[in-house]
PDB file of C-alpha atoms in Angstrom:
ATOM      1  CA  UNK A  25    -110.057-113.682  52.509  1.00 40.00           C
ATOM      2  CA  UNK A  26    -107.089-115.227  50.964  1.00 39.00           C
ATOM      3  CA  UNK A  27    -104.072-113.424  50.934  1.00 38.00           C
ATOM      4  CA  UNK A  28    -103.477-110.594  48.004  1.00 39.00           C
ATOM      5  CA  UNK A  29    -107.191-111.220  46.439  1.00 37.00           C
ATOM      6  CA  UNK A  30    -108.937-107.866  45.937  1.00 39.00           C
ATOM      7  CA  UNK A  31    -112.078-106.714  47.432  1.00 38.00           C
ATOM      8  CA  UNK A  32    -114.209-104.146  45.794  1.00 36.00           C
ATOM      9  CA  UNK A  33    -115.358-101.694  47.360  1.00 34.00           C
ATOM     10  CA  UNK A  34    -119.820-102.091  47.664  1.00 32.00           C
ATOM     11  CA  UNK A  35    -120.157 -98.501  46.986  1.00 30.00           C
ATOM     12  CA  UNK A  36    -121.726 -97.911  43.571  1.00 32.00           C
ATOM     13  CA  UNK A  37    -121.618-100.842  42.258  1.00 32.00           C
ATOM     14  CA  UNK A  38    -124.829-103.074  41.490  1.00 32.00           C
ATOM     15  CA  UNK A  39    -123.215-106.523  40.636  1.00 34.00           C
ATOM     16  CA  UNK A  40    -120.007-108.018  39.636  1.00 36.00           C
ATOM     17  CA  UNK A  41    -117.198-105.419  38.631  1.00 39.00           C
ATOM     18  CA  UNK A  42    -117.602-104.572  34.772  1.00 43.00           C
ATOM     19  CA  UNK A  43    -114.201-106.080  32.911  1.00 48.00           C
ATOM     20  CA  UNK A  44    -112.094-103.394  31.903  1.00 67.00           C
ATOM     21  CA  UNK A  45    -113.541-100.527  33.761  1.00 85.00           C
ATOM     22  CA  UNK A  46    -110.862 -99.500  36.529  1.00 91.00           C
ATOM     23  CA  UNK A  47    -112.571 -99.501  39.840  1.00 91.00           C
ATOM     24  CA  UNK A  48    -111.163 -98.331  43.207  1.00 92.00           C
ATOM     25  CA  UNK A  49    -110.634-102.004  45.729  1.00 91.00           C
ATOM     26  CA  UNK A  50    -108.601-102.886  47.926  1.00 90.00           C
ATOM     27  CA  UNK A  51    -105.119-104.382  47.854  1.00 90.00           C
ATOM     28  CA  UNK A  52    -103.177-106.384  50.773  1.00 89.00           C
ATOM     29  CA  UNK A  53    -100.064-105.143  51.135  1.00 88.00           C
ATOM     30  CA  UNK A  54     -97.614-106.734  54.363  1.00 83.00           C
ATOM     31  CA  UNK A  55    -101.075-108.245  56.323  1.00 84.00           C
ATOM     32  CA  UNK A  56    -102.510-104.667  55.786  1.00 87.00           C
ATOM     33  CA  UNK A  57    -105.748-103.629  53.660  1.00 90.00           C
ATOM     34  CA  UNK A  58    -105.005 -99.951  51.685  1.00 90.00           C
ATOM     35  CA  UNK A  59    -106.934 -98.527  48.851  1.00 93.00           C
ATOM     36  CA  UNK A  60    -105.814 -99.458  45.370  1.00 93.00           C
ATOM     37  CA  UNK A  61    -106.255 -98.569  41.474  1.00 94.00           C
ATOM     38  CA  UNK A  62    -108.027-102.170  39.942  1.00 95.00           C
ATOM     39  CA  UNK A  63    -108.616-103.543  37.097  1.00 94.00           C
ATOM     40  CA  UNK A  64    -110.238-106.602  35.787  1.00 93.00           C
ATOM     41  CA  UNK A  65    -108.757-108.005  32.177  1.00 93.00           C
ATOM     42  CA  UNK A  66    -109.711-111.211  30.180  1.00 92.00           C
ATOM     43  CA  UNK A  67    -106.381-112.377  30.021  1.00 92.00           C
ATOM     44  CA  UNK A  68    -103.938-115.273  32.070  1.00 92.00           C
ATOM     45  CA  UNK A  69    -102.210-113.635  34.793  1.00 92.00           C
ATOM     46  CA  UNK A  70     -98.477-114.646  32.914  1.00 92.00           C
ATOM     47  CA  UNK A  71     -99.853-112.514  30.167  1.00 94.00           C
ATOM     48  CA  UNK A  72    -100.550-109.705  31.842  1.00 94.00           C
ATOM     49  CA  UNK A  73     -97.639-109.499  34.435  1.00 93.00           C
ATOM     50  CA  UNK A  74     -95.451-109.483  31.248  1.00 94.00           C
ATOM     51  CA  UNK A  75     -97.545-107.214  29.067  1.00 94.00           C
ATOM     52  CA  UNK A  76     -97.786-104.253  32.042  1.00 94.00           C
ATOM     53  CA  UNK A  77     -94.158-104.268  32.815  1.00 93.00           C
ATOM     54  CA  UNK A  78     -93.641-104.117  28.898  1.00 93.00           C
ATOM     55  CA  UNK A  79     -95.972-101.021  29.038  1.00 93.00           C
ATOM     56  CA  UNK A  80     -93.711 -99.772  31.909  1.00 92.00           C
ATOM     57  CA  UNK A  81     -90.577-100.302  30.180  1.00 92.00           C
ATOM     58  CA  UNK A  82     -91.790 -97.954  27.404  1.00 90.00           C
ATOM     59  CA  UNK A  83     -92.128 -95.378  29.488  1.00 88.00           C
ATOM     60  CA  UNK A  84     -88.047 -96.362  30.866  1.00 91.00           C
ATOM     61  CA  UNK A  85     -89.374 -97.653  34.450  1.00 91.00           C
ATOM     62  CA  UNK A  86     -88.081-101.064  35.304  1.00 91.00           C
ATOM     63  CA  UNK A  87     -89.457-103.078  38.022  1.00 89.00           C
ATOM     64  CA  UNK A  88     -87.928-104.251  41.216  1.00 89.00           C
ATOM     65  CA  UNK A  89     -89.850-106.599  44.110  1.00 88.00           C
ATOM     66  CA  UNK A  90     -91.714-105.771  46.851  1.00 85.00           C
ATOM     67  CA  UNK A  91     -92.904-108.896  48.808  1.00 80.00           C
ATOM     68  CA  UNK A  92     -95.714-110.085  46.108  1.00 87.00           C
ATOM     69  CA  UNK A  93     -95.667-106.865  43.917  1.00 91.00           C
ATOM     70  CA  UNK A  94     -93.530-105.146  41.284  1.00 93.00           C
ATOM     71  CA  UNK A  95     -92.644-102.039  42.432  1.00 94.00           C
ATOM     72  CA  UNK A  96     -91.832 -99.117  40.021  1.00 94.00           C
ATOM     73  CA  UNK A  97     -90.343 -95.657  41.685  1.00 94.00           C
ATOM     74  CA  UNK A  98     -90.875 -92.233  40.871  1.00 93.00           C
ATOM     75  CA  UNK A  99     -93.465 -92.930  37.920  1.00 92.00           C
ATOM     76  CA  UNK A 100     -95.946 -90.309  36.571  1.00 88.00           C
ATOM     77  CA  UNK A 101     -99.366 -91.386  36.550  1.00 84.00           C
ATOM     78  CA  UNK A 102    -102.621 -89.511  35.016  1.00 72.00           C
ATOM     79  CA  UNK A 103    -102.890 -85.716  34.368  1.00 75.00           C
ATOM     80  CA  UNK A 104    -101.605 -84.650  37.434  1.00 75.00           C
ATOM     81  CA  UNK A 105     -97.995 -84.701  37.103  1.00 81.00           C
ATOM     82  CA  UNK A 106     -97.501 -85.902  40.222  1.00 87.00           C
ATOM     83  CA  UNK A 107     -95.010 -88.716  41.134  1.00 93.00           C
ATOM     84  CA  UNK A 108     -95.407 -92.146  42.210  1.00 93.00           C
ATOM     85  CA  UNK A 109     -94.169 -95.236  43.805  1.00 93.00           C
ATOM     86  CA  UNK A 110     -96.530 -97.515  42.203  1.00 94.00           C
ATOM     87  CA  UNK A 111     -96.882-101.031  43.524  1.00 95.00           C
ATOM     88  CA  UNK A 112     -98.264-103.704  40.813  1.00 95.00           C
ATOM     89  CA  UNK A 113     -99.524-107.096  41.577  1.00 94.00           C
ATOM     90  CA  UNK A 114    -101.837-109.566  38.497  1.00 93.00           C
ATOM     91  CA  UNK A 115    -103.736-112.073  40.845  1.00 90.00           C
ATOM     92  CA  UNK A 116    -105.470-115.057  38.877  1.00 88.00           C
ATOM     93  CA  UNK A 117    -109.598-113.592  39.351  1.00 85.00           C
ATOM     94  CA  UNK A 118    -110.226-116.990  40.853  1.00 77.00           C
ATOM     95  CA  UNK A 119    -109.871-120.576  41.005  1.00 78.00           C
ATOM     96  CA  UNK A 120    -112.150-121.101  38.264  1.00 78.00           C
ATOM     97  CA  UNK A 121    -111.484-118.248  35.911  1.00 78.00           C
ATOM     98  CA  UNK A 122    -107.851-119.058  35.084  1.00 75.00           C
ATOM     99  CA  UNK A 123    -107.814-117.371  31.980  1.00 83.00           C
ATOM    100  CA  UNK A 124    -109.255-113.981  33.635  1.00 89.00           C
ATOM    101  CA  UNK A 125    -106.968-111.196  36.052  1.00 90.00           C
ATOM    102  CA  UNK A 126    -107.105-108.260  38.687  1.00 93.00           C
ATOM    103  CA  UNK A 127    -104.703-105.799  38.192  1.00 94.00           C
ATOM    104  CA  UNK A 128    -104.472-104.054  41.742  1.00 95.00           C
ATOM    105  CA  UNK A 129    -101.924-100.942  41.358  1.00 95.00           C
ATOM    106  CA  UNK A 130    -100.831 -99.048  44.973  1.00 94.00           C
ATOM    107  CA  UNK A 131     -99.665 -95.983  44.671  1.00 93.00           C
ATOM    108  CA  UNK A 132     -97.582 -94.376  47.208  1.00 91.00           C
ATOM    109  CA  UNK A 133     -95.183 -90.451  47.676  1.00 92.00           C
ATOM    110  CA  UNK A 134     -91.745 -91.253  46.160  1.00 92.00           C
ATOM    111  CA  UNK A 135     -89.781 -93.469  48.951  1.00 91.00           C
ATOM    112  CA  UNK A 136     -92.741 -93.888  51.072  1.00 89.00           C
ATOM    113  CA  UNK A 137     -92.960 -96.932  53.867  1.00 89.00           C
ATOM    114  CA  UNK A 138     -96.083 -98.184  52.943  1.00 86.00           C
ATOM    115  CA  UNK A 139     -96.011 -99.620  56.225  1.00 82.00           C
ATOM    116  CA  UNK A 140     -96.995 -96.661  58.220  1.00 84.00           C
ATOM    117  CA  UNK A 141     -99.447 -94.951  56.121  1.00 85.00           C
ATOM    118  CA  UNK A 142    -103.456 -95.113  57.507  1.00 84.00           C
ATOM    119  CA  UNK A 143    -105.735 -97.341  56.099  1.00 80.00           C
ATOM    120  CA  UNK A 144    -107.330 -94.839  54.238  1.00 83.00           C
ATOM    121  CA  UNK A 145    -105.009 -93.177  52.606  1.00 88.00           C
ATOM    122  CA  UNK A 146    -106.299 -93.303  48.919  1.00 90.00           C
ATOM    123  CA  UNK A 147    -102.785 -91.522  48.012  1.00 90.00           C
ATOM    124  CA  UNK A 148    -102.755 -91.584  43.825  1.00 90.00           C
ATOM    125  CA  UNK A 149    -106.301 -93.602  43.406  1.00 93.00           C
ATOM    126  CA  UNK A 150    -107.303 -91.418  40.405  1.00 91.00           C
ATOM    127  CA  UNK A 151    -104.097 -90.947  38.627  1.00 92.00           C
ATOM    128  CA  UNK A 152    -104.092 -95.034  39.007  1.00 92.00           C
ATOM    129  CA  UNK A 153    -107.306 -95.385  37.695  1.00 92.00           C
ATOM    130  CA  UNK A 154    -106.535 -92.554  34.991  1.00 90.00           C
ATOM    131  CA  UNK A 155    -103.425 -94.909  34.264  1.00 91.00           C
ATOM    132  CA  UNK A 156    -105.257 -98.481  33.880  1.00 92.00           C
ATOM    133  CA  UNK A 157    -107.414 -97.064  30.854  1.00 89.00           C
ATOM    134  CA  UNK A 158    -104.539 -96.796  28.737  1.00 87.00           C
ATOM    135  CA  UNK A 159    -104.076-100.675  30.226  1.00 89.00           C
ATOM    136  CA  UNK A 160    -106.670-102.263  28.637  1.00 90.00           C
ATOM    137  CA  UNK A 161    -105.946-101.709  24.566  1.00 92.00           C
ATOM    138  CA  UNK A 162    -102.058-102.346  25.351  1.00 93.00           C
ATOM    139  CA  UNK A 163    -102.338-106.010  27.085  1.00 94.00           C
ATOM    140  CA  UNK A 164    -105.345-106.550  24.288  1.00 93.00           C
ATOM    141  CA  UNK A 165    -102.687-105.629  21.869  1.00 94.00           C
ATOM    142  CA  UNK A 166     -99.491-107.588  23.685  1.00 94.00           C
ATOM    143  CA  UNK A 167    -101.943-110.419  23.920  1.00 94.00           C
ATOM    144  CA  UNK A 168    -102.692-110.371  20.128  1.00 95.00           C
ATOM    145  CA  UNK A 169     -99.379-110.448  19.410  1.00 95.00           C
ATOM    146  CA  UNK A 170     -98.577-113.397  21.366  1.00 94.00           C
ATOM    147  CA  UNK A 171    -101.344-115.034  20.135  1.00 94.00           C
ATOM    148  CA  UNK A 172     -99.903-114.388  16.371  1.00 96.00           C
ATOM    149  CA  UNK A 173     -96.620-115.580  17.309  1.00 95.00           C
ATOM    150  CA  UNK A 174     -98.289-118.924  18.508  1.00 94.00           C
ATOM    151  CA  UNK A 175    -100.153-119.298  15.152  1.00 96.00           C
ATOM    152  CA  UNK A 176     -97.102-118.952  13.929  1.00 96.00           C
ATOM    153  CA  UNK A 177     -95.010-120.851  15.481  1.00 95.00           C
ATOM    154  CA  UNK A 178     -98.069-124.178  14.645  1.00 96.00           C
ATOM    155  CA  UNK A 179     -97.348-123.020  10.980  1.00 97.00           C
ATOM    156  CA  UNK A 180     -94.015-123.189  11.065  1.00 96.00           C
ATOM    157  CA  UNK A 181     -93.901-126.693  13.058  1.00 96.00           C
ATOM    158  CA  UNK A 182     -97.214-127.578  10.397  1.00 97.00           C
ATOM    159  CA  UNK A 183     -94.399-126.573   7.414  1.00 96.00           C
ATOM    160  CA  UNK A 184     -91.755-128.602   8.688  1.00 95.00           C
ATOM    161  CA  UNK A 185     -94.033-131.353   8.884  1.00 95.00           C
ATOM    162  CA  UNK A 186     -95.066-130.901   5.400  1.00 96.00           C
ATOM    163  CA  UNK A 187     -91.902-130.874   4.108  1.00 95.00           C
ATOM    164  CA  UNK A 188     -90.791-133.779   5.940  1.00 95.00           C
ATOM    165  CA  UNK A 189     -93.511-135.905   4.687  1.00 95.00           C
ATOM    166  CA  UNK A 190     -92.678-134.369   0.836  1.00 94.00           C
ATOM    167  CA  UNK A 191     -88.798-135.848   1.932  1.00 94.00           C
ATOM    168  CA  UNK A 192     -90.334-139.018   3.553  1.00 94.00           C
ATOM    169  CA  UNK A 193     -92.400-139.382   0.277  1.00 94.00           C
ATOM    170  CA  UNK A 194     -89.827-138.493  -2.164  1.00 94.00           C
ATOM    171  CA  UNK A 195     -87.792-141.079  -0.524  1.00 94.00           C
ATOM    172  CA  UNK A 196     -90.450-143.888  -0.297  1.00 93.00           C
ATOM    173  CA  UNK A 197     -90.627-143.002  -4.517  1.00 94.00           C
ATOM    174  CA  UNK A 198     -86.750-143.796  -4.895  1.00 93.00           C
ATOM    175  CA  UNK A 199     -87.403-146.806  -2.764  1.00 94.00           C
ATOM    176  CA  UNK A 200     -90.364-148.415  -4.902  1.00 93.00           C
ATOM    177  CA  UNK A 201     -88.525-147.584  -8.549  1.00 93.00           C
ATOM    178  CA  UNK A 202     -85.486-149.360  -7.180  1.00 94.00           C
ATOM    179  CA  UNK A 203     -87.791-152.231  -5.738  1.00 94.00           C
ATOM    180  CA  UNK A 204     -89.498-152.328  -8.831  1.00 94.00           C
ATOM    181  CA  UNK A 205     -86.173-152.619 -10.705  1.00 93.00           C
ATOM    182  CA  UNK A 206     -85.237-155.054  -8.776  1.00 94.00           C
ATOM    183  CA  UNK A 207     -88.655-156.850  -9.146  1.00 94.00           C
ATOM    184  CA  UNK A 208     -88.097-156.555 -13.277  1.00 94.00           C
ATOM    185  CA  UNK A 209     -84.254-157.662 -13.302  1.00 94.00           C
ATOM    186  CA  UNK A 210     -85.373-160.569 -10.527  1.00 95.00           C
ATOM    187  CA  UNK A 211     -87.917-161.833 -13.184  1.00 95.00           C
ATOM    188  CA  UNK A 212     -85.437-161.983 -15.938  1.00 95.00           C
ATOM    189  CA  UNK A 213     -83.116-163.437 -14.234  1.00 94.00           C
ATOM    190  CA  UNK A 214     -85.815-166.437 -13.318  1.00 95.00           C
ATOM    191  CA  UNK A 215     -86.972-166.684 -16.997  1.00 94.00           C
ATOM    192  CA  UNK A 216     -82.703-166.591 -18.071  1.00 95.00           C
ATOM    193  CA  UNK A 217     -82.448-169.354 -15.394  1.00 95.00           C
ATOM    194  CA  UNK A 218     -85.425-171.264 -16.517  1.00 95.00           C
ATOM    195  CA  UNK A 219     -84.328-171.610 -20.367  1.00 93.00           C
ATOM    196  CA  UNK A 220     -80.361-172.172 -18.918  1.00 93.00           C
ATOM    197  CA  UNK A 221     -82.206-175.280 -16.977  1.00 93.00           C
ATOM    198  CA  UNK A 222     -83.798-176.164 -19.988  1.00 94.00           C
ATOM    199  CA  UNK A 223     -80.781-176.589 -22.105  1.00 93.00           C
ATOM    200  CA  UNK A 224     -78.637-178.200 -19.143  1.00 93.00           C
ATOM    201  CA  UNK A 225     -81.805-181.024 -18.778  1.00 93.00           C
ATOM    202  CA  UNK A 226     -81.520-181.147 -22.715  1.00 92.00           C
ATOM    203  CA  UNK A 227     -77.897-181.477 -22.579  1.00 89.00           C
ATOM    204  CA  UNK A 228     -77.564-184.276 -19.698  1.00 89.00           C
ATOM    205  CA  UNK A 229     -80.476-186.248 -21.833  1.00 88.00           C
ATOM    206  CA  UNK A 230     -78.286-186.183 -25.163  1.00 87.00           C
ATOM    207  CA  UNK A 231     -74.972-187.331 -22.887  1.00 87.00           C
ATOM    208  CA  UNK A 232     -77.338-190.727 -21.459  1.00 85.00           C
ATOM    209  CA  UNK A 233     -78.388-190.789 -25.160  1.00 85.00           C
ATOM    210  CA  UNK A 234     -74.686-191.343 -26.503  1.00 81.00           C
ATOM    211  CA  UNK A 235     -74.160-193.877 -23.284  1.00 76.00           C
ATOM    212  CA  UNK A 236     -77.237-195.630 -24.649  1.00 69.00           C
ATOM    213  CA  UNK A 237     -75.959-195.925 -28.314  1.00 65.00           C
ATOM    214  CA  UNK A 238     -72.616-197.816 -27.021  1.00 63.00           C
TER     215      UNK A 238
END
């Protein structure tokens, strides 16, 4: 199984893991398989890496790496007061569901080498689980919110558009009146030239006239 992809665990479930629901899986962590808190969300992986460590940040954890995970020390999860090093990593669900993410959350004792514990150690599983409820709503809402900002940001760009077309048009406006004044003054100046031809023919006839009369 490739690298970091969760498997769920068989027991209890009938089908395909319901989206949303926190489930207990399993993680891999340094080429070794431990239990983990998972969760399943409808949203791009970029999206939810950045929402979750948001909803960390609120509590005043910030992140630090751990091979492919974020790791966040000495963090209270659930009801239990107890404290965790909790291990985050967002995996794309699968090649064909880019939009779609697992959430697989390890949670280990404070300064623990996650390295030696036994594979089925399912240290912090419920607080994790307990924790991933309250994931859901926030990365709907953190989602929502970028989605917003995009809207906005087309609207804006849409605005400036408009306004540069009012500009462009405004412009074009100034353009055709002074065109069209020139179009008038062009046409009086040919009807001025035509009647100045006239009288210059008329003249030169009256000067062969006078030679004539000699």
């Amino acid at each position: 199984m490739k690298r970091g992809i969760v498997m769920l665990l068989a027991l209890g479930l009938s089908g395909a893991m319901q989206a949303q629901q926190p489930l207990e899986g399993i993680a891999e962590f340094q080429k070794k398989n431990m239990p983990a808190a998972v969760l399943e969300l409808p949203y791009p992986p970029d999206v939810v890496e950045k929402a979750l460590e948001e909803k960390f940040k609120t509590s005043g954890y910030k992140p630090s790496k751990s091979k492919d995970f974020q790791l966040y020390r000495s963090v209270q999860l659930g009801n239990s007061g107890a404290l965790y090093d909790v291990y985050v990593k967002v995996d794309r669900k699968s090649r064909k569901e880019k939009a779609a993410s697992l959430v697989q959350m390890i949670m280990a004792k404070p300064n623990e080498m996650l390295s030696s514990r036994s594979a089925d150690d399912r240290t912090g599983i419920e607080d994790g689980k307990t924790y991933l409820e309250g994931v859901t709503p926030f990365v709907a809402d953190y989602n929502l919110n970028l989605e917003i900002l995009a809207q906005q940001e087309v609207i804006t760009k849409m605005e400036k558009k408009h306004t540069s077309l009012l500009d462009e048009g405004s412009d074009l406006s100034k353009k055709k009146s002074q065109i069209e004044g020139k179009i008038v003054e062009n046409a009086n100046a040919v009807r001025q030239q035509v009647l100045d031809l006239e009288k210059a023919r008329q003249a030169l006839e009256a000067i062969k006239a006078r030679k004539g009369g000699q």
